[in-house]
Coordinates of C-alpha atoms in Angstrom, one line a residue:
M29 CA 132.5 -9.5 130.5
S30 CA 135.4 -7.2 131.4
N31 CA 134.5 -3.7 132.6
T32 CA 137.5 -2.2 130.8
P33 CA 136.2 0.1 128.0
R34 CA 137.0 -1.1 124.5
K35 CA 139.4 1.0 122.5
T36 CA 139.1 2.1 118.9
A37 CA 141.9 1.7 116.3
L38 CA 142.5 5.5 116.8
D39 CA 142.9 5.4 120.5
A40 CA 146.6 6.3 120.6
L41 CA 146.1 9.0 118.1
H42 CA 143.3 10.7 120.2
R43 CA 145.6 10.6 123.2
S44 CA 148.4 12.1 121.2
L45 CA 146.0 15.0 120.3
G46 CA 145.3 15.6 123.9
A47 CA 141.7 14.4 123.8
T48 CA 139.6 14.3 127.0
M49 CA 138.5 10.6 126.9
T50 CA 135.3 9.2 128.4
D51 CA 133.6 5.9 128.7
F52 CA 130.7 5.9 126.2
A53 CA 128.6 2.7 125.8
G54 CA 131.5 0.6 126.9
W55 CA 134.1 2.3 124.6
D56 CA 136.8 4.8 125.5
M57 CA 135.9 7.7 123.2
P58 CA 137.1 11.3 122.7
L59 CA 134.7 13.7 124.4
R60 CA 136.6 16.8 123.1
Y61 CA 140.1 17.8 122.0
G62 CA 140.0 21.4 123.0
S63 CA 136.9 23.6 123.1
E64 CA 133.7 21.8 122.3
R65 CA 132.2 25.1 121.1
D66 CA 135.1 25.6 118.6
E67 CA 134.6 22.0 117.4
H68 CA 130.8 22.6 117.0
V69 CA 131.4 25.9 115.0
A70 CA 134.1 24.2 112.9
V71 CA 131.5 21.5 111.8
R72 CA 128.9 24.2 111.1
T73 CA 131.2 26.5 109.1
R74 CA 134.1 24.4 107.9
A75 CA 134.6 20.7 108.8
G76 CA 135.1 18.4 111.7
L77 CA 136.6 14.9 111.9
F78 CA 135.0 12.2 114.1
D79 CA 135.9 8.7 115.2
L80 CA 132.7 6.7 115.2
S81 CA 134.2 3.3 115.5
H82 CA 132.0 2.5 118.5
M83 CA 129.0 2.1 116.2
G84 CA 127.8 -1.5 115.7
E85 CA 127.9 -3.0 112.2
I86 CA 125.9 -6.2 111.5
T87 CA 126.0 -7.8 108.1
V88 CA 123.0 -9.7 106.8
T89 CA 123.6 -11.9 103.7
G90 CA 121.9 -14.6 101.8
P91 CA 118.9 -15.3 99.4
Q92 CA 116.4 -14.2 102.1
A93 CA 118.4 -11.4 103.7
V94 CA 115.8 -8.8 102.6
D95 CA 112.9 -10.9 103.8
L96 CA 114.5 -11.3 107.2
L97 CA 115.1 -7.5 107.5
D98 CA 111.5 -6.8 106.4
Y99 CA 110.3 -9.1 109.2
A100 CA 112.8 -7.9 111.8
L101 CA 112.6 -4.2 111.2
V102 CA 109.7 -1.7 110.8
G103 CA 110.8 -0.3 107.4
N104 CA 110.4 -1.6 103.9
M105 CA 113.9 -2.9 103.1
S106 CA 112.9 -4.4 99.7
T107 CA 112.7 -0.9 98.2
I108 CA 116.3 0.1 99.1
G109 CA 118.1 0.3 95.8
P110 CA 121.7 -1.0 95.5
G111 CA 124.1 1.4 97.0
R112 CA 121.4 3.3 98.9
A113 CA 120.8 3.6 102.7
R114 CA 117.7 4.0 104.8
Y115 CA 116.9 5.2 108.3
T116 CA 114.7 2.7 110.2
M117 CA 114.0 1.2 113.6
I118 CA 113.8 -2.2 115.2
C119 CA 110.9 -2.6 117.7
Q120 CA 109.7 -5.0 120.3
E121 CA 106.6 -7.0 119.9
D122 CA 104.8 -4.3 122.0
G123 CA 106.0 -1.6 119.6
G124 CA 108.7 -0.2 121.9
I125 CA 111.8 1.1 120.1
V126 CA 114.8 -1.2 120.6
D127 CA 117.0 1.1 118.5
D128 CA 117.1 3.4 115.5
L129 CA 119.3 2.1 112.6
I130 CA 120.7 2.8 109.2
V131 CA 120.6 0.0 106.7
Y132 CA 122.9 0.0 103.7
R133 CA 122.3 -2.2 100.7
L134 CA 125.8 -3.3 99.7
G135 CA 124.9 -5.9 97.1
D136 CA 122.0 -7.9 95.7
T137 CA 121.7 -10.0 98.8
E138 CA 124.0 -8.2 101.2
Y139 CA 123.0 -5.5 103.7
M140 CA 124.8 -3.8 106.5
V141 CA 122.8 -2.7 109.6
V142 CA 124.4 0.0 111.7
A143 CA 123.2 0.2 115.3
N144 CA 124.0 2.5 118.2
A145 CA 127.0 1.5 120.3
G146 CA 125.0 0.9 123.4
N147 CA 122.5 -1.3 121.6
A148 CA 124.7 -3.1 119.2
Q149 CA 124.6 -6.4 121.1
I150 CA 120.8 -6.2 121.8
V151 CA 120.2 -5.5 118.1
L152 CA 122.5 -8.3 117.0
D153 CA 120.8 -10.8 119.3
A154 CA 117.3 -9.6 118.2
I155 CA 118.0 -9.9 114.4
T156 CA 119.8 -13.3 115.0
E157 CA 116.7 -14.6 116.9
R158 CA 114.3 -13.3 114.3
A159 CA 116.4 -15.0 111.5
A160 CA 115.0 -18.4 112.5
G161 CA 113.4 -19.9 109.4
F162 CA 115.0 -17.5 106.9
D163 CA 117.7 -18.5 104.4
A164 CA 120.0 -15.7 105.6
E165 CA 123.2 -15.3 107.7
V166 CA 123.6 -12.6 110.4
R167 CA 127.2 -11.7 111.1
D168 CA 128.7 -9.6 113.9
D169 CA 131.1 -7.2 112.0
R170 CA 131.8 -4.8 114.8
D171 CA 135.5 -5.7 114.8
A172 CA 135.7 -5.6 111.0
Y173 CA 135.3 -1.8 110.7
A174 CA 136.6 1.5 111.9
L175 CA 134.3 4.4 111.1
I176 CA 135.5 7.9 110.5
A177 CA 133.2 10.8 109.7
V178 CA 134.1 14.1 108.0
Q179 CA 131.2 16.5 108.4
G180 CA 130.6 20.1 107.4
P181 CA 130.4 22.4 104.4
E182 CA 134.0 21.8 103.4
S183 CA 133.8 18.0 103.6
P184 CA 133.1 17.3 99.9
G185 CA 136.1 19.3 98.8
I186 CA 138.4 17.7 101.4
L187 CA 137.2 14.2 100.4
K188 CA 137.4 14.9 96.7
S189 CA 141.1 15.7 97.0
L190 CA 141.7 12.1 98.3
T191 CA 139.5 10.0 96.1
D192 CA 138.4 9.6 92.5
A193 CA 135.0 8.1 93.6
D194 CA 132.0 10.0 92.1
L195 CA 131.1 12.1 95.1
D196 CA 129.0 14.5 93.1
G197 CA 126.8 11.6 92.0
L198 CA 126.6 10.3 95.6
K199 CA 123.2 11.3 97.0
Y200 CA 122.3 11.8 100.7
Y201 CA 121.7 8.4 102.3
A202 CA 123.7 6.5 99.7
G203 CA 127.0 4.7 99.8
L204 CA 129.6 3.5 97.3
P205 CA 132.8 1.5 97.6
G206 CA 135.9 3.5 96.7
T207 CA 139.5 4.3 97.7
V208 CA 140.3 7.2 99.9
A209 CA 143.9 8.1 100.3
G210 CA 144.8 4.7 99.1
V211 CA 142.6 3.0 101.6
P212 CA 139.6 0.8 100.5
A213 CA 136.4 2.3 102.0
L214 CA 132.7 2.3 101.9
I215 CA 131.9 6.0 101.4
A216 CA 128.5 6.9 102.7
R217 CA 126.9 10.3 102.5
T218 CA 125.3 10.1 105.9
G219 CA 125.9 11.9 109.3
Y220 CA 124.4 13.0 112.5
T221 CA 125.3 16.7 112.5
G222 CA 122.7 18.4 110.2
E223 CA 125.5 19.2 107.8
D224 CA 126.6 17.6 104.5
G225 CA 129.3 15.0 105.2
F226 CA 130.5 11.5 104.8
E227 CA 131.0 8.4 106.9
L228 CA 133.9 6.2 105.9
F229 CA 133.8 2.5 106.8
V230 CA 137.4 1.0 106.7
A231 CA 139.4 -1.8 108.0
P232 CA 140.7 -0.9 111.5
E233 CA 144.3 -1.3 110.4
H234 CA 143.8 1.5 107.9
A235 CA 142.1 3.9 110.2
E236 CA 145.1 5.9 111.3
K237 CA 146.4 6.4 107.8
L238 CA 143.0 7.7 106.7
W239 CA 142.6 10.0 109.7
Q240 CA 146.0 11.5 109.0
A241 CA 145.3 12.0 105.3
L242 CA 142.0 13.7 106.1
T243 CA 143.6 15.9 108.7
D244 CA 146.3 17.0 106.2
A245 CA 143.9 17.5 103.4
G246 CA 141.5 19.5 105.6
A247 CA 144.0 21.7 107.4
P248 CA 144.0 24.5 104.7
V249 CA 140.2 24.9 105.1
G250 CA 140.1 24.7 108.8
L251 CA 139.1 21.0 109.5
I252 CA 139.7 20.0 113.2
P253 CA 139.1 16.8 115.1
A254 CA 135.7 16.8 116.9
G255 CA 134.5 14.8 119.9
L256 CA 131.3 13.3 121.2
S257 CA 130.4 16.4 123.1
C258 CA 129.9 18.6 120.0
R259 CA 128.4 15.7 118.1
D260 CA 125.6 15.9 120.8
T261 CA 125.0 19.7 120.4
L262 CA 125.1 19.4 116.6
R263 CA 122.5 16.6 116.5
L264 CA 120.4 18.4 119.0
E265 CA 120.3 21.6 116.9
A266 CA 119.4 19.4 113.9
G267 CA 116.5 17.9 115.9
M268 CA 117.9 14.4 115.5
P269 CA 116.8 11.9 118.2
L270 CA 119.3 10.1 120.5
Y271 CA 118.6 6.6 121.7
G272 CA 118.1 6.6 125.5
H273 CA 116.8 10.2 125.3
E274 CA 114.2 10.8 122.6
L275 CA 113.9 7.1 121.8
T276 CA 113.3 4.3 124.4
T277 CA 111.6 0.9 124.7
A278 CA 108.8 2.8 126.5
L279 CA 108.0 4.7 123.3
T280 CA 106.8 3.6 119.9
P281 CA 108.0 5.4 116.7
F282 CA 104.6 7.2 116.7
D283 CA 105.1 8.6 120.2
A284 CA 108.5 10.0 118.9
G285 CA 106.8 11.6 115.9
L286 CA 108.7 9.2 113.6
G287 CA 105.7 7.0 112.6
R288 CA 106.8 7.6 109.0
V289 CA 109.5 5.0 109.3
V290 CA 106.9 2.3 110.0
K291 CA 105.7 0.7 106.7
F292 CA 102.4 -1.1 107.1
E293 CA 102.0 -1.5 103.4
K294 CA 105.0 -3.9 103.1
P295 CA 104.2 -7.5 102.4
G296 CA 104.1 -10.1 105.2
D297 CA 104.2 -9.7 108.9
F298 CA 106.9 -7.9 110.9
V299 CA 107.7 -7.8 114.6
G300 CA 105.5 -5.3 116.4
R301 CA 103.0 -4.8 113.5
E302 CA 99.8 -5.2 115.6
A303 CA 101.0 -3.0 118.5
L304 CA 102.2 -0.4 116.1
Q305 CA 98.9 -0.3 114.2
A306 CA 97.2 0.4 117.5
A307 CA 99.8 3.1 118.3
A308 CA 99.2 4.7 114.9
E309 CA 95.5 4.9 115.5
R310 CA 96.0 6.4 119.0
A311 CA 98.4 9.0 117.6
E312 CA 95.6 10.1 115.2
T313 CA 92.7 10.2 117.6
A314 CA 94.3 11.1 121.0
P315 CA 97.9 12.1 120.3
P316 CA 100.1 11.4 123.3
R317 CA 102.8 13.8 124.3
K318 CA 104.6 15.3 121.3
L319 CA 108.3 15.9 120.8
V320 CA 108.9 19.6 120.5
G321 CA 111.8 22.1 120.6
L322 CA 112.2 24.6 123.4
V323 CA 114.3 27.7 123.3
A324 CA 115.3 29.5 126.5
E325 CA 114.5 33.1 127.1
G326 CA 117.1 33.2 129.8
R327 CA 120.6 31.6 130.2
R328 CA 119.9 28.5 132.3
V329 CA 120.4 25.2 130.6
P330 CA 117.8 22.5 130.8
R331 CA 118.9 18.9 131.2
A332 CA 117.3 15.5 130.4
G333 CA 114.7 14.6 133.0
F334 CA 113.8 18.2 134.0
S335 CA 110.0 18.9 134.1
V336 CA 108.3 21.1 131.5
V337 CA 105.5 23.2 133.2
A338 CA 102.6 25.4 132.4
D339 CA 100.2 27.1 134.9
G340 CA 102.0 25.3 137.7
E341 CA 101.3 21.9 136.2
V342 CA 103.8 19.4 134.8
I343 CA 103.0 19.0 131.1
G344 CA 106.1 17.2 129.9
E345 CA 109.7 16.3 130.3
V346 CA 113.0 17.4 128.7
T347 CA 114.8 14.6 126.9
S348 CA 117.9 16.5 125.8
G349 CA 119.2 20.0 126.6
A350 CA 122.3 22.0 126.0
P351 CA 123.6 25.5 125.1
S352 CA 123.3 26.0 121.4
P353 CA 126.4 27.6 119.9
T354 CA 124.5 28.4 116.7
L355 CA 121.5 30.1 118.3
G356 CA 123.5 31.5 121.2
K357 CA 120.8 30.3 123.7
P358 CA 120.1 27.1 125.6
I359 CA 117.8 24.7 123.7
A360 CA 116.0 21.5 124.6
M361 CA 113.9 18.7 123.0
A362 CA 111.0 17.6 125.2
Y363 CA 107.9 15.5 125.1
V364 CA 104.9 17.8 126.1
D365 CA 101.2 17.3 126.2
A366 CA 99.6 17.9 122.8
A367 CA 97.7 20.9 124.2
H368 CA 101.0 22.8 124.7
A369 CA 102.9 21.4 121.6
A370 CA 102.0 24.0 119.0
P371 CA 104.9 26.3 118.1
G372 CA 104.5 29.7 119.9
T373 CA 102.4 28.3 122.8
K374 CA 102.6 30.8 125.6
G375 CA 103.3 30.2 129.3
V376 CA 105.6 27.2 128.9
G377 CA 108.6 26.8 131.2
V378 CA 111.2 24.4 132.5
D379 CA 111.6 23.6 136.1
I380 CA 115.3 24.2 136.7
R381 CA 116.0 23.5 140.4
G382 CA 112.7 24.9 141.6
T383 CA 112.5 28.0 139.3
H384 CA 110.2 27.9 136.3
E385 CA 112.4 29.4 133.6
P386 CA 110.4 30.7 130.5
Y387 CA 110.8 28.8 127.2
E388 CA 109.5 29.3 123.7
V389 CA 107.9 26.2 122.0
V390 CA 109.3 25.9 118.5
A391 CA 109.1 23.3 115.7
L392 CA 112.0 21.0 115.2
P393 CA 114.7 21.2 113.9
F394 CA 116.3 24.3 115.5
Y395 CA 118.8 24.5 112.7
K396 CA 118.6 23.7 109.0
R397 CA 121.6 24.1 106.8
Q398 CA 121.3 26.2 103.7
K399 CA 121.4 23.9 100.6

């Protein structure tokens, strides 16, 4: 394996825009183009344009494609309607989270699994291994797609000007094939920002043309390119988990407060069923630490790994923290003991370099868009 980061089809374009590039999960990705705060505010109030080509696409086809996915993943894939998408997870035998995923049903017997960049190979290997005995083919399609997202309240209008696809009829967590600016695309109404928006899966050779068309169409309403840095503060405000922070192999979906993605009622066995059943029972009788929101009373920013404290005792750990441009205060997600997890719990702080900074416990998400 070479240590040189992989480049997306838009690499030259990012550099021409003056992007600050960073190695993210083995890819050279734009961190920011100018001010990450400006990029964040643009997505919340107007629109932002993201290159997400580092995400891992895995196609599963064949007569037993859905049976394989029902066995390999914790969700019920047989209930996804054609053209719809579902958030789910893939777990280990012991219930630990391998990754969180979005599964799109592209056809009767064709599904696309989208994994996080850092886990794409692990997920591909796991599904391939779990495919033994199923009449289904698992294909690595990471090189077949570039992925461009347009996110924010102005995104439907921007996209409408470039496509005759029925965007009004496209529900959240659905996708349809269409043409955008003359480019064939899978248009999905999904995103990781807490805003309305679309993710466009296209052939890499069409990525630059599409990016340019979106840039031109969005210019009059204030669309700007946005990097990974503001993507992180946007998803944090929206209370969306990030693998490696809120989700790890040491946690089950029940530990993460996402037990709803595990569908015990689906037919047949699935990997991790027994361990997850036990985790579900534990969560009901003696809940482990709970994922909560924390809002700073002061200005100091908590970071992943910092201890959450109460009465001089460590009661939890910060998983993600950043200044929130929308709230105007530092915020964090943290796992804390159930006794201190109720919103409004008094006396909770974060140990920031030896000082216990006061924080308010709040329910997630921090931010919810007005419909």
